[in-house]
PDB file of C-alpha atoms and ligand atoms in Angstrom:
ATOM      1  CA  UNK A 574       0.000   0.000   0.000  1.00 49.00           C
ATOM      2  CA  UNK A 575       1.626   3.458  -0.928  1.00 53.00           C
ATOM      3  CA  UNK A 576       2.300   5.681   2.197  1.00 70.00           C
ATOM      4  CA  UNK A 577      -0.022   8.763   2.947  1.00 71.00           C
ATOM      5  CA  UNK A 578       3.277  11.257   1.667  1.00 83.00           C
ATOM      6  CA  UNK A 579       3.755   9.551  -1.616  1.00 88.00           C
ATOM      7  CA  UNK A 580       6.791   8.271  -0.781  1.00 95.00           C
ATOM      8  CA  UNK A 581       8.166   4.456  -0.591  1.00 96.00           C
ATOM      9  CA  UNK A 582       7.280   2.233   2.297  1.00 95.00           C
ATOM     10  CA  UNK A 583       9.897   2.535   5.053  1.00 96.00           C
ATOM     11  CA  UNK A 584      11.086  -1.554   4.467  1.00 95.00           C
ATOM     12  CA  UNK A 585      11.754  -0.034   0.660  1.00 96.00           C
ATOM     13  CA  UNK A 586      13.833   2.849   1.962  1.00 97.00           C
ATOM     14  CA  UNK A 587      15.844   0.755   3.894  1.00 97.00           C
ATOM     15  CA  UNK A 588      16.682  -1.919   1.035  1.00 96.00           C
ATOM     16  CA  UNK A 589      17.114   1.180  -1.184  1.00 96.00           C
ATOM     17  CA  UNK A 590      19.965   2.705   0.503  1.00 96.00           C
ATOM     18  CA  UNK A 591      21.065  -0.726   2.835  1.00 95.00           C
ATOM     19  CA  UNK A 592      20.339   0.621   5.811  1.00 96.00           C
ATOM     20  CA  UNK A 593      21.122  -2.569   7.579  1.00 95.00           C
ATOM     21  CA  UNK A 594      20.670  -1.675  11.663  1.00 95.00           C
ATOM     22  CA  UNK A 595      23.764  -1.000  13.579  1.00 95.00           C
ATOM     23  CA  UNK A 596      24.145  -2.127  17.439  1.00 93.00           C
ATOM     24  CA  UNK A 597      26.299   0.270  18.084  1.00 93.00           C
ATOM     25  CA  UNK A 598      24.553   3.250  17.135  1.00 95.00           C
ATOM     26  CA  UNK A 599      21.146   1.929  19.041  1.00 94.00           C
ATOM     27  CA  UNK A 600      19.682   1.393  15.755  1.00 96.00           C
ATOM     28  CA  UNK A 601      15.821  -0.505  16.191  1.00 97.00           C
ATOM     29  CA  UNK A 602      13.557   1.339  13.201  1.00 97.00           C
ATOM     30  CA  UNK A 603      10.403   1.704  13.027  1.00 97.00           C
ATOM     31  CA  UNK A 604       8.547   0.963  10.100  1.00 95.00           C
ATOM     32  CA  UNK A 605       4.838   1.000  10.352  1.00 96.00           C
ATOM     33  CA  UNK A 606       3.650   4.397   9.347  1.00 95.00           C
ATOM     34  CA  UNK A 607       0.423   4.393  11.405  1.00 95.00           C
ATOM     35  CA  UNK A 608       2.450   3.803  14.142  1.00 97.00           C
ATOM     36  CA  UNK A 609       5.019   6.589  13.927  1.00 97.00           C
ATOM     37  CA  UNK A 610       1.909   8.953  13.265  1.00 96.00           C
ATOM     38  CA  UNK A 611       0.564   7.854  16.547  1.00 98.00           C
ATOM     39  CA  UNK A 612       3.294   8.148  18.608  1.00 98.00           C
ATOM     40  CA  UNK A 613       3.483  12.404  16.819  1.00 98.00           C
ATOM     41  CA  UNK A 614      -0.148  12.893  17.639  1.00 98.00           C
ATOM     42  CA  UNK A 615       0.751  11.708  21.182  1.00 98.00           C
ATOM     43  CA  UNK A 616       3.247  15.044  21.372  1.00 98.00           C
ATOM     44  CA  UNK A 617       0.479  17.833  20.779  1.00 97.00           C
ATOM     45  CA  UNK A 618      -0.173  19.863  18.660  1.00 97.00           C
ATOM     46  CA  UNK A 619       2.729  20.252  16.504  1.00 98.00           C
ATOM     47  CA  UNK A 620       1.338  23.155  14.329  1.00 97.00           C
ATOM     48  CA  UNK A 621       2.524  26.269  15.989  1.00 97.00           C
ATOM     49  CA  UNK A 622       6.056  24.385  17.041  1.00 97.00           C
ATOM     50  CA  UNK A 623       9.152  23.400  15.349  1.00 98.00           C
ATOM     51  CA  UNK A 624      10.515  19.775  16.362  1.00 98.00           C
ATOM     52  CA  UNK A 625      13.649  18.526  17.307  1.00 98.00           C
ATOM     53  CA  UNK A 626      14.087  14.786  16.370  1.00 98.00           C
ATOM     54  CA  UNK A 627      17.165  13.069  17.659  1.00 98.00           C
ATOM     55  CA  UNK A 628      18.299  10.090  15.395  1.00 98.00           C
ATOM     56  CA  UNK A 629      15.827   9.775  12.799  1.00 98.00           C
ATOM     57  CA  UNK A 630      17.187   7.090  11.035  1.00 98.00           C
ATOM     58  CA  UNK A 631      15.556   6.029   7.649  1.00 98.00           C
ATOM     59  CA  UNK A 632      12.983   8.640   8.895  1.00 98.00           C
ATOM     60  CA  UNK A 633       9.883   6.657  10.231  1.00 98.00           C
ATOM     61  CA  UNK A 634       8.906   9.089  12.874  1.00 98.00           C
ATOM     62  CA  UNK A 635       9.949  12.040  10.635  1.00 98.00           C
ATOM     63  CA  UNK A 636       7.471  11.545   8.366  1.00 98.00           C
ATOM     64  CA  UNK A 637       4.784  11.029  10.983  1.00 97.00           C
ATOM     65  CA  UNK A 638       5.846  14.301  12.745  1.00 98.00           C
ATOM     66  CA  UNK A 639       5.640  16.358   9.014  1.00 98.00           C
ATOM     67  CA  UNK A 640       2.229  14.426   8.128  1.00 96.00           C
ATOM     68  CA  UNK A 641       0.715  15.524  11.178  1.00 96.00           C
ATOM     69  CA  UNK A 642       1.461  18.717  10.313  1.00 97.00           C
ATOM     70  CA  UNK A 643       4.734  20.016  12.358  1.00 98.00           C
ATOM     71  CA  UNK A 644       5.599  23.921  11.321  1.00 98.00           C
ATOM     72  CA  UNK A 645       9.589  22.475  11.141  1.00 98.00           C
ATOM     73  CA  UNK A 646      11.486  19.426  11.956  1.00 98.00           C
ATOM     74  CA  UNK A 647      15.118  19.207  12.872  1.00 98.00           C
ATOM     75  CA  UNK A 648      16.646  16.116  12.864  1.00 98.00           C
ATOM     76  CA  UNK A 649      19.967  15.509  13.935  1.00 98.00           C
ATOM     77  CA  UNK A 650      21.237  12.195  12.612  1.00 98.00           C
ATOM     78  CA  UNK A 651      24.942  10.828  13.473  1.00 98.00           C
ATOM     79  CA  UNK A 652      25.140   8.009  10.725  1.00 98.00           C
ATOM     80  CA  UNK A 653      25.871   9.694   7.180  1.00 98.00           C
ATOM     81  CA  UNK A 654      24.326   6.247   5.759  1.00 98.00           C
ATOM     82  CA  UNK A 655      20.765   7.843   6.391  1.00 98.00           C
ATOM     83  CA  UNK A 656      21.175  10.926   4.826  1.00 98.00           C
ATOM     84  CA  UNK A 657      19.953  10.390   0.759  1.00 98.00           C
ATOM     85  CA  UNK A 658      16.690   8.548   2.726  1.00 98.00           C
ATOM     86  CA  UNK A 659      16.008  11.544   4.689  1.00 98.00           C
ATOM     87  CA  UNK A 660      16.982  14.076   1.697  1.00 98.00           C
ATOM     88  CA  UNK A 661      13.837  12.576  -0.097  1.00 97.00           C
ATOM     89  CA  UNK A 662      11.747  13.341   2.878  1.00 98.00           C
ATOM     90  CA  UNK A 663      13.074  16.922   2.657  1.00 98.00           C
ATOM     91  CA  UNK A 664      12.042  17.358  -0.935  1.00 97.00           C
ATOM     92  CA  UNK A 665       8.590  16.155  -0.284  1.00 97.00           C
ATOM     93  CA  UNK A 666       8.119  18.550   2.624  1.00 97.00           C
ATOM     94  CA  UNK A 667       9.676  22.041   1.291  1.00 97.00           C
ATOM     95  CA  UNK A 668      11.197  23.696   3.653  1.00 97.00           C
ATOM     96  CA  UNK A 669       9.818  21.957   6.559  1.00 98.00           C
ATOM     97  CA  UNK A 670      13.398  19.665   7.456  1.00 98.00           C
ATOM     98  CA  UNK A 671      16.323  20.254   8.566  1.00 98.00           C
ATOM     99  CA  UNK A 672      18.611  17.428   8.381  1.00 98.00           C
ATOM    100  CA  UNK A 673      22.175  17.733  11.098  1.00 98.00           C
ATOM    101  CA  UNK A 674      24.847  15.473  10.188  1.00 98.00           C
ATOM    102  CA  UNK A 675      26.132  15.076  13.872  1.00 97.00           C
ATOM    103  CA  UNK A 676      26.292  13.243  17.419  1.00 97.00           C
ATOM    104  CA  UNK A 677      23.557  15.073  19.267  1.00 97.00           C
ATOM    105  CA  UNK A 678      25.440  15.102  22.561  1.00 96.00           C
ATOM    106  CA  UNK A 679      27.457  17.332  21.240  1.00 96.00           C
ATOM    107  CA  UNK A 680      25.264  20.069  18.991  1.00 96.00           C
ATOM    108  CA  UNK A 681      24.289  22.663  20.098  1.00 93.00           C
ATOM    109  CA  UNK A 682      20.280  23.141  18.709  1.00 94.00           C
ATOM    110  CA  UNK A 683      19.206  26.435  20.107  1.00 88.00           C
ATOM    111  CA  UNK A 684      20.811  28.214  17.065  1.00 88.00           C
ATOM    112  CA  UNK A 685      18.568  25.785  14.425  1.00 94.00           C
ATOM    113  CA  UNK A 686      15.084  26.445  16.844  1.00 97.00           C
ATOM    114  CA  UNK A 687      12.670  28.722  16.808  1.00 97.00           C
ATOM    115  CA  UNK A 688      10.286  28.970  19.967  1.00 97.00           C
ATOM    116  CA  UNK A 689       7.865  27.030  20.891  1.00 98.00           C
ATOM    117  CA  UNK A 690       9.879  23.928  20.533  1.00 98.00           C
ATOM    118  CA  UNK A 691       8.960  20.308  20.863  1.00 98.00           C
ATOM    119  CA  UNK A 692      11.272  17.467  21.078  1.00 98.00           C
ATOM    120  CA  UNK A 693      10.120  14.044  19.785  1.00 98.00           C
ATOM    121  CA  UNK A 694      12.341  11.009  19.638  1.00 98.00           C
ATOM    122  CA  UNK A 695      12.634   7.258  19.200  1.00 97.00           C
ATOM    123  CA  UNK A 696      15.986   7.438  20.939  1.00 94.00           C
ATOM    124  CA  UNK A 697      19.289   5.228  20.777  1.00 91.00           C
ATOM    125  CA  UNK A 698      19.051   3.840  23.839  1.00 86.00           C
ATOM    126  CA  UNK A 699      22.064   4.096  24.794  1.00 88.00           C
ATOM    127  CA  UNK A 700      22.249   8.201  24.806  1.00 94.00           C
ATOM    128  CA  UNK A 701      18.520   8.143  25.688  1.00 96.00           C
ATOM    129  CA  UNK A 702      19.210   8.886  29.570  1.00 96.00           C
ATOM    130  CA  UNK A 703      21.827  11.263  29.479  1.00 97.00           C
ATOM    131  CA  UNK A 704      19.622  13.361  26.927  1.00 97.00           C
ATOM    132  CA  UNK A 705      17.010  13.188  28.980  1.00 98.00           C
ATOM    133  CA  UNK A 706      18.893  14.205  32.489  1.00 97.00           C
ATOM    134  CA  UNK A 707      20.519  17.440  30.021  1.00 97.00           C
ATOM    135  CA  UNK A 708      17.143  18.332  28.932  1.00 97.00           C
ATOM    136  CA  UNK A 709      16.156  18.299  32.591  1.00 97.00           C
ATOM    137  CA  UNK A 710      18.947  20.146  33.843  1.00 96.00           C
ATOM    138  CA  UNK A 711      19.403  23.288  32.413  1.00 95.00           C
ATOM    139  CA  UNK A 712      20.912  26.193  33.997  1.00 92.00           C
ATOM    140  CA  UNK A 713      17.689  27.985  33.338  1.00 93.00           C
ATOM    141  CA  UNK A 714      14.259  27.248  34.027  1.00 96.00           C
ATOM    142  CA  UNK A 715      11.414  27.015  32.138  1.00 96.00           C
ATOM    143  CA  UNK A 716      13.996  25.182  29.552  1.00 97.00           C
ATOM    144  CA  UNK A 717      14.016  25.819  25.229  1.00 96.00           C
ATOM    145  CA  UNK A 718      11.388  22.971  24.822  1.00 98.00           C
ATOM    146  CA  UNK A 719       7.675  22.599  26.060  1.00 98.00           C
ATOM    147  CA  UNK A 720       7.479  19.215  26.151  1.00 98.00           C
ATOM    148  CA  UNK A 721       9.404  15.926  25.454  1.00 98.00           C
ATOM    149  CA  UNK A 722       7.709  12.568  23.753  1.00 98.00           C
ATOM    150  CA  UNK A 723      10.510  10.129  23.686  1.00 98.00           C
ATOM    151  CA  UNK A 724      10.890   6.348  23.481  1.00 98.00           C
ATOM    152  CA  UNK A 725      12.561   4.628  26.332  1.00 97.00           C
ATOM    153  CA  UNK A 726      13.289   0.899  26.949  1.00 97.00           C
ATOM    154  CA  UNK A 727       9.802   0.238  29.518  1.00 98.00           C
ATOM    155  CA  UNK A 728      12.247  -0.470  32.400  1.00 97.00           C
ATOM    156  CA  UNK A 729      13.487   3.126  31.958  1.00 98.00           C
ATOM    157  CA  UNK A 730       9.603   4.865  31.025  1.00 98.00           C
ATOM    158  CA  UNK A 731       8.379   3.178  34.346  1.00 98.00           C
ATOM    159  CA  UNK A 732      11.896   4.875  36.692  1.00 98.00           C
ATOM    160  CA  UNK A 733      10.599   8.221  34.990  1.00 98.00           C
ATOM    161  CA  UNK A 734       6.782   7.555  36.562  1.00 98.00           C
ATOM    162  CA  UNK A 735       7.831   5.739  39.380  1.00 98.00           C
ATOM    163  CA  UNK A 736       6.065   6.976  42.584  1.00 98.00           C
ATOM    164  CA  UNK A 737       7.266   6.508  46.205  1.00 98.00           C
ATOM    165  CA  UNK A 738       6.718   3.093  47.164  1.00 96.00           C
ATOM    166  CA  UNK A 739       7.344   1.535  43.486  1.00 97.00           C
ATOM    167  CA  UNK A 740      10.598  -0.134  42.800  1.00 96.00           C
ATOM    168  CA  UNK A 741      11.787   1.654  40.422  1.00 98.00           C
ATOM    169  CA  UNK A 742      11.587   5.397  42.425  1.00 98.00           C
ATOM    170  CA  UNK A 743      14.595   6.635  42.457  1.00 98.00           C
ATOM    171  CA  UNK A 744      16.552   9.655  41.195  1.00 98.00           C
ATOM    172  CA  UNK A 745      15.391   9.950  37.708  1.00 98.00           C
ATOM    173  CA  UNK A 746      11.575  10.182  38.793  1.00 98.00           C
ATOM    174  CA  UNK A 747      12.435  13.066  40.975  1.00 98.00           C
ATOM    175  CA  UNK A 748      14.193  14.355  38.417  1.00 98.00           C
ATOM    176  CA  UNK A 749      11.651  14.204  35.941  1.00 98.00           C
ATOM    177  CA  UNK A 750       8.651  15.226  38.464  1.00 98.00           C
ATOM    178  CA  UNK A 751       9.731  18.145  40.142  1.00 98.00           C
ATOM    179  CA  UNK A 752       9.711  20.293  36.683  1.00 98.00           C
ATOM    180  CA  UNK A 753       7.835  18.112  34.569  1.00 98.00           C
ATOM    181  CA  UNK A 754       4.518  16.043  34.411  1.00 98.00           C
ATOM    182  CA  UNK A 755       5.497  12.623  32.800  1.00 98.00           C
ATOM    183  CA  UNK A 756       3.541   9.901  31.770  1.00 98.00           C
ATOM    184  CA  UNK A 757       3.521   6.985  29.462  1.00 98.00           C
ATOM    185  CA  UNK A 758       1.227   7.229  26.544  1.00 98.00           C
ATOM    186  CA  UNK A 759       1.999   4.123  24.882  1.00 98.00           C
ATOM    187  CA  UNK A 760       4.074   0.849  25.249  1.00 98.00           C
ATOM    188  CA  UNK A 761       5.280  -1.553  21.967  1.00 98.00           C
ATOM    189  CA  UNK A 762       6.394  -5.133  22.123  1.00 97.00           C
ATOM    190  CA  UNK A 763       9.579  -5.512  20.872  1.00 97.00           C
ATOM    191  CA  UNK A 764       7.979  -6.847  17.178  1.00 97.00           C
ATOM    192  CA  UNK A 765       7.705  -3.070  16.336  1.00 97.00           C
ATOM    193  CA  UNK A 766      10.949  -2.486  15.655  1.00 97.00           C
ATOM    194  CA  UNK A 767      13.393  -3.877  13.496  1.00 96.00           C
ATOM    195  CA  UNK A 768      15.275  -5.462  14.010  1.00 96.00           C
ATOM    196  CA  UNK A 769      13.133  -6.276  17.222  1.00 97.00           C
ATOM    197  CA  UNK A 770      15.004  -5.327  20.703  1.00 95.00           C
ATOM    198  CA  UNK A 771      14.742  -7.760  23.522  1.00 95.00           C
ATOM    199  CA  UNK A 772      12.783  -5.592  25.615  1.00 96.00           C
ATOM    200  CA  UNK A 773       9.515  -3.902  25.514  1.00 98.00           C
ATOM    201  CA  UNK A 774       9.601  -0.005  24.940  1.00 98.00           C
ATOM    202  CA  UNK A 775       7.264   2.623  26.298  1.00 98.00           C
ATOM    203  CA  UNK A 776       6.378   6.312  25.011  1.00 98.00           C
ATOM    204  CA  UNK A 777       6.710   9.003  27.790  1.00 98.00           C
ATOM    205  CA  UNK A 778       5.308  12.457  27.250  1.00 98.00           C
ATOM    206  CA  UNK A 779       6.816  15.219  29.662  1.00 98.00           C
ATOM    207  CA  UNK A 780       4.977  18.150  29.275  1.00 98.00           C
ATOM    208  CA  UNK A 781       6.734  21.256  31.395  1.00 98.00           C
ATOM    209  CA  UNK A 782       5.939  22.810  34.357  1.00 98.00           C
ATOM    210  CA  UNK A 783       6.388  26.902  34.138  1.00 96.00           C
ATOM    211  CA  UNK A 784       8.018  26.650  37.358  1.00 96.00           C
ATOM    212  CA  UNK A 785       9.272  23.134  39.782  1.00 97.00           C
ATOM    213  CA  UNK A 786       6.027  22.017  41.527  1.00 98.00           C
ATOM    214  CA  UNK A 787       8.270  22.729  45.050  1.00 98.00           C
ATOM    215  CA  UNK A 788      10.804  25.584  45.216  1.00 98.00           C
ATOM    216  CA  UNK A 789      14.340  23.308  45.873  1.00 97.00           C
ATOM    217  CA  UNK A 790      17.997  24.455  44.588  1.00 96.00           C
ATOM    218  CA  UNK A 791      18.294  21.921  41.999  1.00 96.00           C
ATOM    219  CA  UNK A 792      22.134  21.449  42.608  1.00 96.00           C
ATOM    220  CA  UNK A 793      21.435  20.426  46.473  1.00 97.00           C
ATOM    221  CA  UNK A 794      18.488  18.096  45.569  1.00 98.00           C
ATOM    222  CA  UNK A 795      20.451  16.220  43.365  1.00 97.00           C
ATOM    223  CA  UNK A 796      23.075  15.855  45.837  1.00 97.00           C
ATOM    224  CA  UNK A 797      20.682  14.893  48.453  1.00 98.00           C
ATOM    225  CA  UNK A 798      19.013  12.699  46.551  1.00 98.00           C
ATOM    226  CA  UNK A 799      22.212  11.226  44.905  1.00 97.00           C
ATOM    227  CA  UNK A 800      23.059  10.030  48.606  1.00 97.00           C
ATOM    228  CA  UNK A 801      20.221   9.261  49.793  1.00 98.00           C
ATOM    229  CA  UNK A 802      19.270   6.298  46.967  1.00 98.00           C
ATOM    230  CA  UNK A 803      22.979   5.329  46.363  1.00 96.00           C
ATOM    231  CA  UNK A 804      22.188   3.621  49.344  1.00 94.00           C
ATOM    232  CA  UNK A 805      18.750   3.344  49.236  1.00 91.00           C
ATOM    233  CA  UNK A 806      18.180   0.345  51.665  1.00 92.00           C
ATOM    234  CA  UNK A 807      19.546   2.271  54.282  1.00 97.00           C
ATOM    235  CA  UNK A 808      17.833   4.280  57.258  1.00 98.00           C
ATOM    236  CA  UNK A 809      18.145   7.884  55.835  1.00 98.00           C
ATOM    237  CA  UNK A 810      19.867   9.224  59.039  1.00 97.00           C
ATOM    238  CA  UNK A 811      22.716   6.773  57.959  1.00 97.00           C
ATOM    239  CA  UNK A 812      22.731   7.124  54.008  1.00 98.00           C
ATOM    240  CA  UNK A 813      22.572  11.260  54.732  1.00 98.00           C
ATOM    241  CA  UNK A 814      25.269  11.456  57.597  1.00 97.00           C
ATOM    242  CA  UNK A 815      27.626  13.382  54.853  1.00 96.00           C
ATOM    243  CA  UNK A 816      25.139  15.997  55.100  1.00 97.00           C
ATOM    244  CA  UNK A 817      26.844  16.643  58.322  1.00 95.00           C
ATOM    245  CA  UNK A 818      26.689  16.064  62.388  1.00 94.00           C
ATOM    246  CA  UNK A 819      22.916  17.452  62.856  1.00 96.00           C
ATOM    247  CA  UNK A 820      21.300  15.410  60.041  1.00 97.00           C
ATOM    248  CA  UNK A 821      18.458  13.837  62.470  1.00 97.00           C
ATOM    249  CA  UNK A 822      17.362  17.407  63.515  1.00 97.00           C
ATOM    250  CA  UNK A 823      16.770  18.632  59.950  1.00 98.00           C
ATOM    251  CA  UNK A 824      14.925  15.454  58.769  1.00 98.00           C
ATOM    252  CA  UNK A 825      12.515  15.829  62.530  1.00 98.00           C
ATOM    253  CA  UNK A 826      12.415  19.773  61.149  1.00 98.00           C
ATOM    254  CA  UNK A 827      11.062  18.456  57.376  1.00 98.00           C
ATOM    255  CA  UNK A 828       8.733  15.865  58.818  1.00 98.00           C
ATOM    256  CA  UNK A 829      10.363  12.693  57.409  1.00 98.00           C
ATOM    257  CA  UNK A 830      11.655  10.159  60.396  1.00 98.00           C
ATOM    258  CA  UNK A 831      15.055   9.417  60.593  1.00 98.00           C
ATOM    259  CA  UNK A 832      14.613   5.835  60.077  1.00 98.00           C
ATOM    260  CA  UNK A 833      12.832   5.686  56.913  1.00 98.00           C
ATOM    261  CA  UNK A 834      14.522   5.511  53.537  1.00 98.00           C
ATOM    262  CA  UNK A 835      15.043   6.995  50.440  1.00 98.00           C
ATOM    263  CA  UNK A 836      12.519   4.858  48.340  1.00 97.00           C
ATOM    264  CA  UNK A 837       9.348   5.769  51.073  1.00 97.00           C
ATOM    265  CA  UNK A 838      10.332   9.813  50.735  1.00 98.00           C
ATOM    266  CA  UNK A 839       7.651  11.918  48.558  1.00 98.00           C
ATOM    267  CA  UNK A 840       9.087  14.558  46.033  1.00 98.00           C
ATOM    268  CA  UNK A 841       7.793  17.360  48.286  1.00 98.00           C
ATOM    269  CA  UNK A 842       9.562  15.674  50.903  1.00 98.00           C
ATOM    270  CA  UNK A 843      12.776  15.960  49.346  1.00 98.00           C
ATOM    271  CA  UNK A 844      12.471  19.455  48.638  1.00 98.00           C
ATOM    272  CA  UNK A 845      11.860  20.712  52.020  1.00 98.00           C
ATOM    273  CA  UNK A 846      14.498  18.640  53.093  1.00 98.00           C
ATOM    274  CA  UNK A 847      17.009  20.642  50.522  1.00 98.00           C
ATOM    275  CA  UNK A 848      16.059  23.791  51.359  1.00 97.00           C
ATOM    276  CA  UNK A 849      17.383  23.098  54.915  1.00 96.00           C
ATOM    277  CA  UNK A 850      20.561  23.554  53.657  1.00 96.00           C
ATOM    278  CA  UNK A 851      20.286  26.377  51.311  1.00 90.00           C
TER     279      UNK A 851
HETATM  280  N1  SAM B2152      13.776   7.406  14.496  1.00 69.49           N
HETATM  281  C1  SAM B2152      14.053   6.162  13.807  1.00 69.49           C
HETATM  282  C2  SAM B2152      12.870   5.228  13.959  1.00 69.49           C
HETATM  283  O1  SAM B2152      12.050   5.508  14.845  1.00 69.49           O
HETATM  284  O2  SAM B2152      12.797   4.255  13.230  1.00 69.49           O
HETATM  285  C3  SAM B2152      15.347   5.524  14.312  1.00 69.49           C
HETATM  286  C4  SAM B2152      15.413   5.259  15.779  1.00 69.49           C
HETATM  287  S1  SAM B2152      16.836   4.310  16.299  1.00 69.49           S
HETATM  288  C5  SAM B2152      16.208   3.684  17.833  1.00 69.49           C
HETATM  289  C6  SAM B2152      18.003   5.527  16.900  1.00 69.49           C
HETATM  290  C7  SAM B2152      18.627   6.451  15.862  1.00 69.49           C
HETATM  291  O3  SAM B2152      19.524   7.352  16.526  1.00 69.49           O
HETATM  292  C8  SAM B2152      19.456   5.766  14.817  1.00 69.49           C
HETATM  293  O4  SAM B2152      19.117   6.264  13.538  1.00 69.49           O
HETATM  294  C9  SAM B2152      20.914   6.121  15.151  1.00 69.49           C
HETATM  295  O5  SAM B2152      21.763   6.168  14.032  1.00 69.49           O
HETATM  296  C10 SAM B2152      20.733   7.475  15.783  1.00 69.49           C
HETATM  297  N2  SAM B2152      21.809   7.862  16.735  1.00 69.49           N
HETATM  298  C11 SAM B2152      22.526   7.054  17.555  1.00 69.49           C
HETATM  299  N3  SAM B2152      23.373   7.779  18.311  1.00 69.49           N
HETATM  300  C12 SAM B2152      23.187   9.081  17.966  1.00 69.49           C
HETATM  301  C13 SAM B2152      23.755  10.309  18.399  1.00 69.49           C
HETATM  302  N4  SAM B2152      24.714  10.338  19.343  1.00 69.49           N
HETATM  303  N5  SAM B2152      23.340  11.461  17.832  1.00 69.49           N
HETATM  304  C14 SAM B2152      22.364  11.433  16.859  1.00 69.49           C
HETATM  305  N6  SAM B2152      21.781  10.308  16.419  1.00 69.49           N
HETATM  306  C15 SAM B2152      22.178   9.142  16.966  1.00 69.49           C
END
């Protein structure tokens, strides 16, 4: 069946210019076209907003972001293999992609984006986390994008949900709730990729909060929190002593009991406890 943009199924693309998958570069493509829409309706409206795409690839979720109607799309691509693919996508969207030759950990964007700016991404997993933690951890707040829709391995999605209480809590939920509301919109077996990963993957959509939900130095509630769940089976009046001689008396001050632990701690929790020592 011909695709919606007149150009060649994404299995055809791929044969076209050999795009066989590298491991190395986290390469797992997507090639069902309803499915790439679905997961660019799931970021907004994309009207009013250029897009920055990380890793495109043979250009999948590309197309699905400039079908749906996206004012721009940048896409920043590190293997030069998948450039003549994308290149066609180009010339059936005039003016509408941007196509960066380059590692994205080390571009910087801002200078290719014009506000309001979305970022949507089936990401190498291997760069996936440490994009996210830079997106989430700018020196200024509210940050150059209003909202993220990326694909993470589930394992990941579910640390970025997680809730006190849930096993995977931990750092990266705090993270990602104190200035952002994340949640999983969708989650895909490993058959919708190829080739097919051995885990199941899961769709996150982080929309922005204007401002954290509780006011916290972010520098001293990631160090607080970066102690507290590197040893996150122990009492927090042990895992916190660093925090120096009079660490009981601040978590009594806060609320939290010195015997719980980091995994049992809300968000809020954490921030009060941070601004004790700012
Ligand atoms: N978006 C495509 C799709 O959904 O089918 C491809 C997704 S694949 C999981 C990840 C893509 O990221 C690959 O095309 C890979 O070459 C690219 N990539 C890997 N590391 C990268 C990096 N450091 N900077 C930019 N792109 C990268």
């Amino acid at each position: 069946m011909p695709a919606i943009d007149g150009l060649p199924t994404l299995a055809q693309v791929i044969r076209t210019h050999d795009l066989v998958a590298k491991k190395q570069l986290g390469q797992n493509f997507l090639l069902d076209l309803n499915l790439t829409a679905k997961i660019a309706r799931s970021a907004g409206d994309l009207t009013q907003c250029d897009v920055l795409e990380v890793g495109p690839g043979p250009g999948g979720l590309t197309r699905g972001l400039l079908a749906e109607g996206a004012r721009r799309v940048l896409a920043v691509e590190k293997d030069g293999r998948c450039l003549p693919a994308l290149a066609e996508i180009a010339a059936a969207y005039p003016g509408r992609l941007e196509v960066v030759n380059a590692d994205a950990l080390s571009l910087d964007v801002s200078a290719h984006l014009t506000a309001p700016v979305r970022v949507v991404a089936n990401l190498p997993y291997n760069i996936g986390t440490e994009l996210l933690v830079r997106w989430l951890s700018p020196d200024t707040w509210p940050p150059f994008w209003q909202s993220l829709t990326l694909m993470f391995q589930k394992e990941v999605a579910q640390r970025i949900v997680a809730k006190p209480g849930d096993k995977a809590y931990g750092r990266l939920a705090l993270l990602a709730q104190w200035r952002t509301d994340p949640r999983i919109v969708l989650t895909l077996p490993p058959e919708a990729f190829s080739p097919a990963p051995k885990v199941h993957s899961a769709v996150v959509h982080l929309a922005r909060l204007e401002a954290p939900r509780f006011a916290a130095d972010g520098a001293m509630l990631s160090r607080i929190t970066a102690m507290a769940f590197n040893q996150r089976r122990k009492m927090l009046r042990s895992s916190l002593k660093g925090m120096g001689p009079d660490i009981e008396t601040r978590l009594l001050a806060v609320g939290i009991a010195p015997t719980a632990r980091a995994e049992e701690i809300s968000l809020e929790s954490f921030c009060a406890l941070s601004r004790q020592f700012t």
